């Protein structure tokens, strides 16, 4: 539970994060100021900066929470699962349990709308992709540890994660522009695109076209 002081600090951080997401998704990231976020919670700008280094950190904080949950999910998958299966199941489980991660701060629907803000805002997208590259390295090390490999001597963990991350990037981009921007849709796209990796990489596309 933590101390009373810790709980109060967490409530303030959650309130600032909720206000930031609401403002970003209603009036846009660029048009939202730190002063507006702080005013929505009735705190000072100085208080905002105690919790977040800037607007970009607040905009990406919820995504960071879900990413941390996903990485831990990969680490805790059953040891008999092959790497790509562990990654696949962890990300699908993450979408199924997204409520547990974000709903203490914002409704899931608001979290999903935030993705469109990130995709359409160059500074946020750049930060998101930069962080994704860091997560790839974390995942490669988790996969290597699961398989009993030296990540710097065996290229397979990084290759597997690179393929997985590429598929997830395509999925995110497609989903963020779809008319159906729902949780069910991202789950379905994730499953569809990950299942299509093998045929896409190894299949004869011309043979498929002929049939």
mmCIF file of C-alpha atoms in Angstrom:
data_model
loop_
_atom_site.group_PDB
_atom_site.id
_atom_site.type_symbol
_atom_site.label_atom_id
_atom_site.label_comp_id
_atom_site.label_asym_id
_atom_site.label_seq_id
_atom_site.Cartn_x
_atom_site.Cartn_y
_atom_site.Cartn_z
ATOM 1 C CA UNK A 1 0.000 0.000 0.000
ATOM 2 C CA UNK A 2 2.855 2.426 0.771
ATOM 3 C CA UNK A 3 2.863 5.329 3.180
ATOM 4 C CA UNK A 4 0.249 8.076 3.200
ATOM 5 C CA UNK A 5 2.777 10.408 1.561
ATOM 6 C CA UNK A 6 3.533 7.874 -1.189
ATOM 7 C CA UNK A 7 -0.169 7.329 -1.883
ATOM 8 C CA UNK A 8 -0.752 11.066 -2.079
ATOM 9 C CA UNK A 9 2.117 11.467 -4.533
ATOM 10 C CA UNK A 10 0.740 8.633 -6.663
ATOM 11 C CA UNK A 11 -2.705 10.235 -6.719
ATOM 12 C CA UNK A 12 -1.203 13.553 -7.822
ATOM 13 C CA UNK A 13 0.825 11.879 -10.572
ATOM 14 C CA UNK A 14 -2.216 9.942 -11.789
ATOM 15 C CA UNK A 15 -4.321 13.117 -11.806
ATOM 16 C CA UNK A 16 -1.701 14.995 -13.834
ATOM 17 C CA UNK A 17 -1.397 12.098 -16.246
ATOM 18 C CA UNK A 18 -5.172 11.858 -16.649
ATOM 19 C CA UNK A 19 -5.446 15.593 -17.300
ATOM 20 C CA UNK A 20 -2.601 15.474 -19.814
ATOM 21 C CA UNK A 21 -4.127 12.595 -21.775
ATOM 22 C CA UNK A 22 -7.559 14.226 -21.796
ATOM 23 C CA UNK A 23 -6.117 17.487 -23.104
ATOM 24 C CA UNK A 24 -3.836 15.821 -25.660
ATOM 25 C CA UNK A 25 -6.698 13.788 -27.101
ATOM 26 C CA UNK A 26 -9.221 16.634 -27.190
ATOM 27 C CA UNK A 27 -7.178 19.660 -28.312
ATOM 28 C CA UNK A 28 -3.920 18.138 -29.548
ATOM 29 C CA UNK A 29 -0.443 17.729 -28.131
ATOM 30 C CA UNK A 30 1.109 20.858 -29.622
ATOM 31 C CA UNK A 31 -1.741 23.102 -28.481
ATOM 32 C CA UNK A 32 -1.630 21.849 -24.891
ATOM 33 C CA UNK A 33 0.654 23.598 -22.426
ATOM 34 C CA UNK A 34 2.132 22.396 -19.157
ATOM 35 C CA UNK A 35 0.320 25.266 -17.445
ATOM 36 C CA UNK A 36 -3.025 23.945 -18.719
ATOM 37 C CA UNK A 37 -2.274 20.449 -17.462
ATOM 38 C CA UNK A 38 -1.254 21.758 -14.049
ATOM 39 C CA UNK A 39 -4.283 24.052 -13.842
ATOM 40 C CA UNK A 40 -6.625 21.156 -14.591
ATOM 41 C CA UNK A 41 -5.382 19.479 -11.408
ATOM 42 C CA UNK A 42 -5.116 22.763 -9.470
ATOM 43 C CA UNK A 43 -1.368 22.454 -8.921
ATOM 44 C CA UNK A 44 1.587 24.570 -9.984
ATOM 45 C CA UNK A 45 3.795 24.119 -13.027
ATOM 46 C CA UNK A 46 6.599 23.328 -10.591
ATOM 47 C CA UNK A 47 4.552 20.418 -9.233
ATOM 48 C CA UNK A 48 4.072 19.062 -12.752
ATOM 49 C CA UNK A 49 7.835 18.995 -13.281
ATOM 50 C CA UNK A 50 8.304 17.037 -10.074
ATOM 51 C CA UNK A 51 6.553 14.135 -11.769
ATOM 52 C CA UNK A 52 7.357 14.545 -15.476
ATOM 53 C CA UNK A 53 10.365 15.959 -17.284
ATOM 54 C CA UNK A 54 8.066 17.461 -19.885
ATOM 55 C CA UNK A 55 4.920 17.067 -21.960
ATOM 56 C CA UNK A 56 6.430 14.262 -24.008
ATOM 57 C CA UNK A 57 7.110 12.155 -20.935
ATOM 58 C CA UNK A 58 3.515 12.603 -19.781
ATOM 59 C CA UNK A 59 2.220 11.701 -23.253
ATOM 60 C CA UNK A 60 4.204 8.461 -23.352
ATOM 61 C CA UNK A 61 3.840 7.454 -19.690
ATOM 62 C CA UNK A 62 0.871 5.130 -20.205
ATOM 63 C CA UNK A 63 2.535 3.422 -23.163
ATOM 64 C CA UNK A 64 5.612 2.949 -20.995
ATOM 65 C CA UNK A 65 3.476 1.269 -18.333
ATOM 66 C CA UNK A 66 2.090 -1.214 -20.838
ATOM 67 C CA UNK A 67 5.536 -1.873 -22.333
ATOM 68 C CA UNK A 68 6.983 -2.682 -18.927
ATOM 69 C CA UNK A 69 4.107 -5.087 -18.342
ATOM 70 C CA UNK A 70 4.746 -6.714 -21.724
ATOM 71 C CA UNK A 71 8.475 -7.222 -21.100
ATOM 72 C CA UNK A 72 7.698 -8.848 -17.766
ATOM 73 C CA UNK A 73 5.085 -10.950 -19.530
ATOM 74 C CA UNK A 74 7.706 -12.303 -21.939
ATOM 75 C CA UNK A 75 10.031 -13.070 -19.036
ATOM 76 C CA UNK A 76 7.329 -15.055 -17.235
ATOM 77 C CA UNK A 77 6.075 -17.095 -20.200
ATOM 78 C CA UNK A 78 6.424 -20.903 -19.810
ATOM 79 C CA UNK A 79 10.041 -21.897 -20.506
ATOM 80 C CA UNK A 80 9.077 -24.504 -23.120
ATOM 81 C CA UNK A 81 7.622 -21.873 -25.481
ATOM 82 C CA UNK A 82 9.808 -20.973 -28.483
ATOM 83 C CA UNK A 83 10.858 -17.295 -28.583
ATOM 84 C CA UNK A 84 8.349 -16.080 -31.185
ATOM 85 C CA UNK A 85 5.512 -17.891 -29.440
ATOM 86 C CA UNK A 86 6.479 -16.343 -26.096
ATOM 87 C CA UNK A 87 6.533 -12.875 -27.670
ATOM 88 C CA UNK A 88 3.225 -13.478 -29.431
ATOM 89 C CA UNK A 89 1.410 -14.753 -26.363
ATOM 90 C CA UNK A 90 2.815 -12.005 -24.150
ATOM 91 C CA UNK A 91 1.625 -9.220 -26.456
ATOM 92 C CA UNK A 92 -1.828 -10.779 -26.911
ATOM 93 C CA UNK A 93 -2.147 -11.305 -23.162
ATOM 94 C CA UNK A 94 -1.117 -7.676 -22.741
ATOM 95 C CA UNK A 95 -3.983 -6.462 -24.905
ATOM 96 C CA UNK A 96 -6.411 -8.751 -23.055
ATOM 97 C CA UNK A 97 -5.314 -7.372 -19.659
ATOM 98 C CA UNK A 98 -4.882 -3.740 -20.701
ATOM 99 C CA UNK A 99 -7.667 -2.675 -18.330
ATOM 100 C CA UNK A 100 -5.599 -3.789 -15.343
ATOM 101 C CA UNK A 101 -2.734 -1.515 -16.402
ATOM 102 C CA UNK A 102 -4.360 1.742 -17.472
ATOM 103 C CA UNK A 103 -7.854 1.979 -15.995
ATOM 104 C CA UNK A 104 -6.555 3.131 -12.630
ATOM 105 C CA UNK A 105 -5.521 6.282 -14.515
ATOM 106 C CA UNK A 106 -7.733 6.661 -17.612
ATOM 107 C CA UNK A 107 -10.461 4.707 -19.413
ATOM 108 C CA UNK A 108 -9.097 2.289 -21.999
ATOM 109 C CA UNK A 109 -10.888 4.191 -24.789
ATOM 110 C CA UNK A 110 -8.899 7.319 -23.921
ATOM 111 C CA UNK A 111 -5.668 5.333 -23.902
ATOM 112 C CA UNK A 112 -6.441 4.011 -27.377
ATOM 113 C CA UNK A 113 -7.132 7.526 -28.662
ATOM 114 C CA UNK A 114 -3.764 8.598 -27.326
ATOM 115 C CA UNK A 115 -2.119 6.255 -29.842
ATOM 116 C CA UNK A 116 -3.479 8.361 -32.688
ATOM 117 C CA UNK A 117 -2.025 11.466 -31.071
ATOM 118 C CA UNK A 118 1.381 9.777 -30.830
ATOM 119 C CA UNK A 119 1.245 8.558 -34.446
ATOM 120 C CA UNK A 120 0.247 11.994 -35.768
ATOM 121 C CA UNK A 121 2.699 14.078 -33.706
ATOM 122 C CA UNK A 122 6.274 13.923 -35.079
ATOM 123 C CA UNK A 123 8.029 14.709 -31.804
ATOM 124 C CA UNK A 124 6.046 12.043 -29.951
ATOM 125 C CA UNK A 125 6.420 9.464 -32.695
ATOM 126 C CA UNK A 126 10.187 10.020 -32.737
ATOM 127 C CA UNK A 127 10.354 9.559 -28.964
ATOM 128 C CA UNK A 128 8.121 6.488 -29.166
ATOM 129 C CA UNK A 129 10.292 4.863 -31.845
ATOM 130 C CA UNK A 130 13.471 5.715 -29.950
ATOM 131 C CA UNK A 131 12.075 4.057 -26.849
ATOM 132 C CA UNK A 132 10.958 1.079 -28.930
ATOM 133 C CA UNK A 133 14.562 0.539 -30.028
ATOM 134 C CA UNK A 134 15.625 0.451 -26.378
ATOM 135 C CA UNK A 135 12.870 -2.037 -25.583
ATOM 136 C CA UNK A 136 14.057 -4.264 -28.440
ATOM 137 C CA UNK A 137 17.413 -4.597 -26.718
ATOM 138 C CA UNK A 138 15.737 -5.397 -23.398
ATOM 139 C CA UNK A 139 13.594 -8.037 -25.101
ATOM 140 C CA UNK A 140 16.574 -9.575 -26.883
ATOM 141 C CA UNK A 141 18.305 -10.010 -23.550
ATOM 142 C CA UNK A 142 15.177 -11.544 -22.009
ATOM 143 C CA UNK A 143 14.858 -13.977 -24.927
ATOM 144 C CA UNK A 144 18.546 -14.871 -24.711
ATOM 145 C CA UNK A 145 18.241 -15.502 -20.987
ATOM 146 C CA UNK A 146 15.199 -17.741 -21.546
ATOM 147 C CA UNK A 147 17.101 -19.751 -24.153
ATOM 148 C CA UNK A 148 20.382 -19.908 -22.237
ATOM 149 C CA UNK A 149 22.237 -17.911 -24.906
ATOM 150 C CA UNK A 150 24.810 -15.137 -24.917
ATOM 151 C CA UNK A 151 23.021 -12.266 -26.640
ATOM 152 C CA UNK A 152 26.312 -10.801 -27.857
ATOM 153 C CA UNK A 153 27.593 -14.090 -29.294
ATOM 154 C CA UNK A 154 24.390 -15.454 -30.831
ATOM 155 C CA UNK A 155 22.450 -13.147 -33.199
ATOM 156 C CA UNK A 156 19.179 -15.093 -33.014
ATOM 157 C CA UNK A 157 17.581 -13.273 -30.037
ATOM 158 C CA UNK A 158 18.082 -9.873 -31.664
ATOM 159 C CA UNK A 159 16.919 -11.183 -35.048
ATOM 160 C CA UNK A 160 13.761 -12.696 -33.560
ATOM 161 C CA UNK A 161 12.965 -9.505 -31.675
ATOM 162 C CA UNK A 162 13.670 -7.376 -34.761
ATOM 163 C CA UNK A 163 11.143 -9.411 -36.774
ATOM 164 C CA UNK A 164 8.585 -9.249 -33.982
ATOM 165 C CA UNK A 165 9.059 -5.498 -33.503
ATOM 166 C CA UNK A 166 8.741 -4.862 -37.218
ATOM 167 C CA UNK A 167 5.444 -6.723 -37.304
ATOM 168 C CA UNK A 168 4.171 -4.791 -34.295
ATOM 169 C CA UNK A 169 5.152 -1.495 -35.902
ATOM 170 C CA UNK A 170 3.172 -2.382 -39.046
ATOM 171 C CA UNK A 171 0.258 -3.396 -36.818
ATOM 172 C CA UNK A 172 0.298 -0.128 -34.875
ATOM 173 C CA UNK A 173 0.479 1.962 -38.021
ATOM 174 C CA UNK A 174 -2.386 0.102 -39.698
ATOM 175 C CA UNK A 175 -4.541 0.196 -36.588
ATOM 176 C CA UNK A 176 -4.004 3.905 -35.964
ATOM 177 C CA UNK A 177 -5.426 4.735 -39.411
ATOM 178 C CA UNK A 178 -8.292 2.234 -39.433
ATOM 179 C CA UNK A 179 -11.904 3.345 -39.198
ATOM 180 C CA UNK A 180 -12.275 0.636 -36.543
ATOM 181 C CA UNK A 181 -9.961 1.916 -33.856
ATOM 182 C CA UNK A 182 -11.067 -0.506 -31.150
ATOM 183 C CA UNK A 183 -9.379 -2.842 -28.706
ATOM 184 C CA UNK A 184 -10.868 -5.824 -30.530
ATOM 185 C CA UNK A 185 -9.360 -4.563 -33.771
ATOM 186 C CA UNK A 186 -5.815 -4.230 -32.427
ATOM 187 C CA UNK A 187 -6.057 -7.710 -30.913
ATOM 188 C CA UNK A 188 -7.244 -9.142 -34.236
ATOM 189 C CA UNK A 189 -4.593 -7.315 -36.267
ATOM 190 C CA UNK A 190 -1.845 -8.368 -33.866
ATOM 191 C CA UNK A 191 -2.830 -12.009 -34.158
ATOM 192 C CA UNK A 192 -3.334 -11.828 -37.941
ATOM 193 C CA UNK A 193 -0.016 -10.144 -38.701
ATOM 194 C CA UNK A 194 2.066 -12.265 -36.333
ATOM 195 C CA UNK A 195 0.515 -15.413 -37.768
ATOM 196 C CA UNK A 196 1.398 -14.148 -41.233
ATOM 197 C CA UNK A 197 5.127 -13.793 -40.556
ATOM 198 C CA UNK A 198 6.049 -17.331 -41.620
ATOM 199 C CA UNK A 199 4.106 -17.318 -44.903
ATOM 200 C CA UNK A 200 5.301 -13.777 -45.701
ATOM 201 C CA UNK A 201 8.977 -14.627 -45.168
ATOM 202 C CA UNK A 202 9.054 -18.171 -46.506
ATOM 203 C CA UNK A 203 6.102 -18.470 -48.881
ATOM 204 C CA UNK A 204 6.072 -18.144 -52.650
ATOM 205 C CA UNK A 205 4.039 -14.974 -53.182
ATOM 206 C CA UNK A 206 3.746 -15.520 -56.930
ATOM 207 C CA UNK A 207 2.317 -19.004 -56.360
ATOM 208 C CA UNK A 208 -0.282 -17.513 -53.998
ATOM 209 C CA UNK A 209 -1.176 -14.904 -56.599
ATOM 210 C CA UNK A 210 -1.628 -17.525 -59.294
ATOM 211 C CA UNK A 211 -4.086 -19.473 -57.144
#
